Coordinates of C-alpha atoms and ligand atoms in Angstrom, one line a residue:
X1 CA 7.4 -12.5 6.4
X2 CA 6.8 -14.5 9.1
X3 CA 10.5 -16.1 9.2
X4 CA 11.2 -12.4 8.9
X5 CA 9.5 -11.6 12.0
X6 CA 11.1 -14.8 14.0
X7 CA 14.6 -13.7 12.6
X8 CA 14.1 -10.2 13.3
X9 CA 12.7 -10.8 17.0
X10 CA 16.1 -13.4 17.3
X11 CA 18.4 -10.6 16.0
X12 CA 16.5 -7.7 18.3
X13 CA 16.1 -9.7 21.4
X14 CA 19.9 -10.9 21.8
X15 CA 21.5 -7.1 21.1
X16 CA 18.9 -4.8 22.9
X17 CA 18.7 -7.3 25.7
X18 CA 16.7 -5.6 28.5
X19 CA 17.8 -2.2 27.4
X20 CA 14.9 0.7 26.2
X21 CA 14.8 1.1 22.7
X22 CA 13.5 4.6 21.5
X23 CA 11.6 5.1 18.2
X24 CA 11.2 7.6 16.2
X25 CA 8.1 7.8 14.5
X26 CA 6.9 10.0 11.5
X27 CA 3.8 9.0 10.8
X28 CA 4.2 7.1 8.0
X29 CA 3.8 3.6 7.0
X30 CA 7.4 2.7 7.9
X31 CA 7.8 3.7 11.4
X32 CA 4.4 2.7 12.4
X33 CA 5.6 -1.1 10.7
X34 CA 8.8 -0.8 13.0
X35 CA 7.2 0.2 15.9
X36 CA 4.3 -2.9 15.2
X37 CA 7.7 -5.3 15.4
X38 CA 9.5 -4.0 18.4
X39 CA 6.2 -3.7 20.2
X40 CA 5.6 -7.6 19.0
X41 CA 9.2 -8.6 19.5
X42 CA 9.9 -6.8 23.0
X43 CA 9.0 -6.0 25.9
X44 CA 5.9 -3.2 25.4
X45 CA 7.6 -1.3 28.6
X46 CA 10.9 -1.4 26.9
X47 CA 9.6 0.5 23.6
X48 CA 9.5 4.1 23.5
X49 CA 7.9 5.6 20.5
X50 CA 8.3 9.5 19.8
X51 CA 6.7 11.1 17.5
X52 CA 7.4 15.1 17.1
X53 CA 4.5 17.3 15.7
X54 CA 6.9 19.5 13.3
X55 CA 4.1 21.5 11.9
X56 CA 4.7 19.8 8.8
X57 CA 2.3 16.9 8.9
X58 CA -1.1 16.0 6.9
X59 CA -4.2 17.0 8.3
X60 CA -5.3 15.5 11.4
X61 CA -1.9 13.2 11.7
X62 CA -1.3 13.4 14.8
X63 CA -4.2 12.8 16.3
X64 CA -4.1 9.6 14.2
X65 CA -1.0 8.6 14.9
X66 CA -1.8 8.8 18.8
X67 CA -4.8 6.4 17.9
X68 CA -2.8 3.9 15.6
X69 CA 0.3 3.4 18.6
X70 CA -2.4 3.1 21.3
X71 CA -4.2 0.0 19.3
X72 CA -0.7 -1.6 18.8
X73 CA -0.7 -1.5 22.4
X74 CA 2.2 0.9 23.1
X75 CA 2.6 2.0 26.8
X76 CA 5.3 5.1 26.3
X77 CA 4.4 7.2 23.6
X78 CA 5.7 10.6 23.4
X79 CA 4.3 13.1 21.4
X80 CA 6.3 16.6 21.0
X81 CA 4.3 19.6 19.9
X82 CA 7.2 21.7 18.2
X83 CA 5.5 23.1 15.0
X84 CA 6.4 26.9 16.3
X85 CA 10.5 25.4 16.4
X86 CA 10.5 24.0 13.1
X87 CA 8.9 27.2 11.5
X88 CA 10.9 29.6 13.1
X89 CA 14.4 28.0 12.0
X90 CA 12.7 27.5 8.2
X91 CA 12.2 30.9 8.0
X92 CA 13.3 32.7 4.9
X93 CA 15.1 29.3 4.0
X94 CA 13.8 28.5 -0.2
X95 CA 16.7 26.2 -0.9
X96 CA 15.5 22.6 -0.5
X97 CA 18.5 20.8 0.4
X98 CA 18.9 23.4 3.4
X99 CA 16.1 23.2 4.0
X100 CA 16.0 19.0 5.0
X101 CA 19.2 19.9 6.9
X102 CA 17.8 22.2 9.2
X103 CA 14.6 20.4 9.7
X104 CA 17.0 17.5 10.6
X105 CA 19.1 19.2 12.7
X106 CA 16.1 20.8 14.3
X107 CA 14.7 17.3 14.7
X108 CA 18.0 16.0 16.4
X109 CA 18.1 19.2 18.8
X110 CA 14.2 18.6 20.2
X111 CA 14.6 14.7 20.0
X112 CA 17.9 14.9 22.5
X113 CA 16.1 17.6 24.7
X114 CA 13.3 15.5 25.2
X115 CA 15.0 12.5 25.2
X116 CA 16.7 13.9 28.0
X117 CA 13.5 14.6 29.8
X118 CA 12.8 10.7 29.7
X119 CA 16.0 10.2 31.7
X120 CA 16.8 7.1 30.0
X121 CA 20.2 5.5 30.0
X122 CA 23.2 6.6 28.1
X123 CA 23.1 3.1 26.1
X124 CA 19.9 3.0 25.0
X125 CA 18.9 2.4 21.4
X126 CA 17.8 4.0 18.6
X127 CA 15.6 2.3 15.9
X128 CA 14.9 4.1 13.0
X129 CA 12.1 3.0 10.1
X130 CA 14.8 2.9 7.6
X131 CA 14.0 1.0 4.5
X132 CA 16.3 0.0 1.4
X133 CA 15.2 3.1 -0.2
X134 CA 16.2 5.7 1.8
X135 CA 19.9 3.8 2.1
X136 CA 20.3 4.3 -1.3
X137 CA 19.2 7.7 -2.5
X138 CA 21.4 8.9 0.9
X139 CA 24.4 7.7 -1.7
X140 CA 24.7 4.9 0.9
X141 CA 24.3 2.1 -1.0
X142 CA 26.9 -0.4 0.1
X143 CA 29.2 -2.2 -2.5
X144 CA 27.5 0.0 -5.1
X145 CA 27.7 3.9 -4.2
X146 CA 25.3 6.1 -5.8
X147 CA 25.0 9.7 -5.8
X148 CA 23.0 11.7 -3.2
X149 CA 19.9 12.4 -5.1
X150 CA 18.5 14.3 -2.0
X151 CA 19.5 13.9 2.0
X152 CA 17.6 11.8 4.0
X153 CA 18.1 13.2 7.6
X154 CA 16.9 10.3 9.3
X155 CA 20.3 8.6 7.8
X156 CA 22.8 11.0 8.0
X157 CA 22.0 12.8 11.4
X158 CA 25.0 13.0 13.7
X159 CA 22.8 11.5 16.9
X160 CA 22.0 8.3 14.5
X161 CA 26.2 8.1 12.8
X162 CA 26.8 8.6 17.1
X163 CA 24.3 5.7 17.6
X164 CA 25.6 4.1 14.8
X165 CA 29.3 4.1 16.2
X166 CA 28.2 2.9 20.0
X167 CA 26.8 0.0 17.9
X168 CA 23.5 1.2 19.4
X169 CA 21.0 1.7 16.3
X170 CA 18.0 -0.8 15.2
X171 CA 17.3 -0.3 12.0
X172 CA 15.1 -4.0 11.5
X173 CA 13.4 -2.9 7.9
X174 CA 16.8 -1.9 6.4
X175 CA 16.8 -4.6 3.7
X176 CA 12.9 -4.2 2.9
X177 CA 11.9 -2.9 0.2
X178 CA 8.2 -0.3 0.4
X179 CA 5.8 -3.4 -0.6
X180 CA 7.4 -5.6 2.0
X181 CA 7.4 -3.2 4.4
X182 CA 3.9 -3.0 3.7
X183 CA 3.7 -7.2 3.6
X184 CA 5.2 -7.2 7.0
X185 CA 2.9 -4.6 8.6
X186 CA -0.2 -7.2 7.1
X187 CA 1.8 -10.0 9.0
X188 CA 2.1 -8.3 12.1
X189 CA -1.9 -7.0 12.4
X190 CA -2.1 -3.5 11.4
X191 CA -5.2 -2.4 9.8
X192 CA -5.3 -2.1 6.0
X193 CA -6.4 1.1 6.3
X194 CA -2.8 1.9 7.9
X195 CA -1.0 -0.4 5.9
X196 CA -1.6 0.7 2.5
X197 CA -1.1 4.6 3.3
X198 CA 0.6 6.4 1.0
X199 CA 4.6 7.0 1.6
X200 CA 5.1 10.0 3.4
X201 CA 8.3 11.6 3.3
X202 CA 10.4 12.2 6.9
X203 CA 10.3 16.2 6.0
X204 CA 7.1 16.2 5.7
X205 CA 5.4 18.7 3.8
X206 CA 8.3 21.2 4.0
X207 CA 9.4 19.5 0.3
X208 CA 5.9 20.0 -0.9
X209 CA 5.7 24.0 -0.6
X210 CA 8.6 25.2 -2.6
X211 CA 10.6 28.0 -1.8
X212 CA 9.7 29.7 2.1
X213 CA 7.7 27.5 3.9
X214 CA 5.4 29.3 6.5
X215 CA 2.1 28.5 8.7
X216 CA -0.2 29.9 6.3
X217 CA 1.1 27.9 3.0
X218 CA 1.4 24.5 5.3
X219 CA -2.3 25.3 5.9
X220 CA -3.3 25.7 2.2
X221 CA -1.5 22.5 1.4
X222 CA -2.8 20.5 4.3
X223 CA -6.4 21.4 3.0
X224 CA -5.9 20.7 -0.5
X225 CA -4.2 17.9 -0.1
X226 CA -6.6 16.5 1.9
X227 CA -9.6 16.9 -0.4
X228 CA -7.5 15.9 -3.2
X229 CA -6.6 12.4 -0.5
X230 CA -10.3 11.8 0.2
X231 CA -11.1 11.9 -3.7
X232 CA -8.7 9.7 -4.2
X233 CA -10.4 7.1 -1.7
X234 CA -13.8 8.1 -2.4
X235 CA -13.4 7.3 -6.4
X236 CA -13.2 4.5 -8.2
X237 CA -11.1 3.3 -11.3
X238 CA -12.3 0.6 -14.2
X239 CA -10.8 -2.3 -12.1
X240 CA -13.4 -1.4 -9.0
X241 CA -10.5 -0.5 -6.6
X242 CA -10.5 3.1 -4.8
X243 CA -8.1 5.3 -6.9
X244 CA -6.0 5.8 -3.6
X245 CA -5.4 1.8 -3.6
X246 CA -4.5 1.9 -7.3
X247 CA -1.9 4.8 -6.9
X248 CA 1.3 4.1 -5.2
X249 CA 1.7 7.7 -3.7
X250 CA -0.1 10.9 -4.7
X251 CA 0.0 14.5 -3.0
X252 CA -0.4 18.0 -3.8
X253 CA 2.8 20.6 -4.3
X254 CA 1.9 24.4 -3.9
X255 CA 4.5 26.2 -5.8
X256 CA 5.7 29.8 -5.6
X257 CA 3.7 30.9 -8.0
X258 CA 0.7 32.9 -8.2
X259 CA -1.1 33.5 -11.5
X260 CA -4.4 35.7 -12.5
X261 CA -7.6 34.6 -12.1
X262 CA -11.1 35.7 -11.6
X263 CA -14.1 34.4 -9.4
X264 CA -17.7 34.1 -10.1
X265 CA -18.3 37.4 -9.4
X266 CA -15.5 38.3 -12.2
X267 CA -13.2 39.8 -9.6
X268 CA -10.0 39.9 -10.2
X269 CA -8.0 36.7 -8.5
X270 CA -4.3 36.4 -7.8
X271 CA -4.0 32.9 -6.2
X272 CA -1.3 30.5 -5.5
X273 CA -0.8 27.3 -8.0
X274 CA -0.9 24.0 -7.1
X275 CA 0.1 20.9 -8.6
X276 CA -1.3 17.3 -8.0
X277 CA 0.9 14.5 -8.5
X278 CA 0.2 10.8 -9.1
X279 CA 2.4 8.1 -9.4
X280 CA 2.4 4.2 -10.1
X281 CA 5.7 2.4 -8.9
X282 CA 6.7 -1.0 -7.6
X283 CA 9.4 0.4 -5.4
X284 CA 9.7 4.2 -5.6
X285 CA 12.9 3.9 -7.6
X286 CA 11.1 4.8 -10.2
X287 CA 7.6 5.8 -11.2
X288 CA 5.4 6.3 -13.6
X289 CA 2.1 9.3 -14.0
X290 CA -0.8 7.8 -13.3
X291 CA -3.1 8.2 -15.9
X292 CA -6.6 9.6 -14.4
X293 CA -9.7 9.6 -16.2
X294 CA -10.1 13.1 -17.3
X295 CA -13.3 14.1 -15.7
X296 CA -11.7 12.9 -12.2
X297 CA -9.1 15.5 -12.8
X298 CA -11.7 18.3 -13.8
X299 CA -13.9 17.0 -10.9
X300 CA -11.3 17.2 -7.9
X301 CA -9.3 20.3 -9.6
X302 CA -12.9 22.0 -9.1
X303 CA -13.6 21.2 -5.9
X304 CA -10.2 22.2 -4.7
X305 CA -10.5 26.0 -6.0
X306 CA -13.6 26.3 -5.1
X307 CA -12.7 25.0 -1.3
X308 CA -9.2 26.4 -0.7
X309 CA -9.9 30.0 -2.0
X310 CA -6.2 31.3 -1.6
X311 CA -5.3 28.6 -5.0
X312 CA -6.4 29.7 -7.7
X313 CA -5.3 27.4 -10.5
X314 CA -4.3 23.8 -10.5
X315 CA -1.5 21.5 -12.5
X316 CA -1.0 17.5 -12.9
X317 CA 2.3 16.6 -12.8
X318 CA 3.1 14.5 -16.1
X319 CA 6.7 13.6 -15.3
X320 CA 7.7 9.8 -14.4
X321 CA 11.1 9.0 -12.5
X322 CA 13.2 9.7 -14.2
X323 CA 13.8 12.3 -15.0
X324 CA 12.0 13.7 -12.5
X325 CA 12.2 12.2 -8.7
X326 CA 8.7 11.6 -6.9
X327 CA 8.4 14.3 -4.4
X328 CA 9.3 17.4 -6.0
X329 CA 12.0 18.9 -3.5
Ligands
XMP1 P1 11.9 10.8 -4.5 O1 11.3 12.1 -4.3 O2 13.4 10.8 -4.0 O3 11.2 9.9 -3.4 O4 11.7 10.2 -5.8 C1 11.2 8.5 -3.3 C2 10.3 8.1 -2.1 O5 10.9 8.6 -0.9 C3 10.1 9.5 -0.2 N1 11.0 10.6 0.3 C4 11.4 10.6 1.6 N2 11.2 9.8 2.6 N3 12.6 11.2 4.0 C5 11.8 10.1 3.8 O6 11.5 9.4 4.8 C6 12.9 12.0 3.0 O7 13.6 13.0 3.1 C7 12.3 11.7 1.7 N4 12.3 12.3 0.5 C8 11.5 11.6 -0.4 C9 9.1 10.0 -1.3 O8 7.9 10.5 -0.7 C10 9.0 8.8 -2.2 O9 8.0 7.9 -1.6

């Protein structure tokens, strides 16, 4: 990795030249990793690093996403608040692959009007977290095409294929695959904490709420998810690691379901379903369950319904890749 980071910071240097270079950051562990290397590579005045608040992030995210850019030492970080955008144009929307090409569009409409508001110049470039990954479910797999399993907007975008064209897009973790993306971000200093995050996807939570997503469902999830998150860190498995550091990715999926129930008061309940899904994988090209400990199950499924009173009953997700992909949208 640390050839990688010379080769990368040969390769950067000689095309961007003195030229800004924009970011896009999502708050997951890929961006931040490509935002660590320009900021090591270039000029810390040249990097700008935006990051849009879509209304579909993890609890707290932004806030720590502010936090994480400043400690890298980042000078121009731009952070859009457009949560009210992105659920206005979802509205009514169920079907999931129109429903990552509107939040991409969306994304591509706010980026250039705030773009705009940086008055930078016309040739400036665009770097992208891009890893191997998302190349190849996007059915752009070089030599060896394969199909679109879902769209990746931060691929397929007509401001990046624009970029792309002007021979204006950075895309420096392109060949990497997830655990040497996460090798790299060791390499160049960020904390562990950071580093080992969970994959998160560019859509955000919109592919985890399925069918309409709105404020109040993003909510739910975002507070079941994270008690599910912290019992993840919190517990341990046999081997004496955190279940979080054994897992490659977990998250919750509210479905559009809601099933009978009844509280302690035996009150009728009619709550939404959630399901918690846990996966082991090397690469994310395919996965496996993970196979909890059953009183960990009954233990977090508890403190979920009794937390988050709007769910009501709560699934694991027993399906490896394939057949099934990770994230279930
Ligand atoms: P799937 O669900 O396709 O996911 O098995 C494989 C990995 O990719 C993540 N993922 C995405 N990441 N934009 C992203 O940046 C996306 O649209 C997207 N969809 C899935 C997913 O979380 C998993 O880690």
């Amino acid at each position: 990795m640390d050839k990688y980071i010379e080769e990368q910071s040969r390769i950067i240097k000689a095309r961007v030249e003195n030229k800004p270079v924009l970011l896009l950051i999502s708050g997951g562990v890929d961006s931040t990793v490509a935002g660590a290397l320009l900021l090591k590579v270039l000029d810390k005045s040249q990097v700008h690093l935006m990051y849009m608040d879509t209304g579909l992030m993890r609890k707290n995210e932004t806030e720590a996403v502010r936090a994480i850019l400043e400690k890298l030492g980042a000078e121009n970080i731009h952070i859009v608040m457009a949560e009210n955008e992105f659920l206005s144009a979802l509205k009514g929307i169920t079907d999931p692959e129109e429903k990552r090409r509107v939040i991409g569009d969306m994304y591509i409409t706010i980026q250039e009007r705030e773009v705009a508001r940086l008055h930078l110049p016309q040739d400036y470039f665009l770097a992208q977290g891009s890893i191997r990954a998302d190349f190849l479910e996007s059915g752009q797999g070089g030599e060896k095409k394969t199909n679109v399993v879902k769209s990746h907007h931060n691929i397929a975008s007509p401001l990046v294929i624009a970029k792309r064209e002007a021979g204006r897009i950075l895309e420096p973790l392109a060949s990497l695959y997830k655990n040497e993306v996460r090798e790299l971000g060791r390499c160049l200093g960020i904390d562990e904490e950071i580093v080992s995050r969970h994959p998160f996807p560019g859509p955000g939570i919109s592919v985890r709420i399925l069918g309409e997503v709105t404020k109040e469902k993003c909510e739910i999830l975002r507070e079941a998810d994270a008690i599910y998150i912290e019992e993840l860190r919190k517990r341990r498995s046999k081997s004496g690691k955190s279940l979080y550091d054994e897992i490659w990715q977990a998250f919750s999926v509210l479905l559009p379901v809601r099933s009978v129930g009844v509280d302690k008061s035996a009150e009728r309940r009619y709550g939404w379903v959630l399901a918690l899904r846990a996966i082991t994988s090397a690469d994310g090209m395919t996965a496996c369950v993970y196979p909890f400990e059953m009183h960990d199950l009954l233990e977090i499924s508890s403190r979920i319904t009794n937390s988050v009173k709007e769910i009501g009953r709560v699934t694991y997700d027993i399906s490896n890749k394939p057949p099934a992909t990770i994230e279930w949208e």
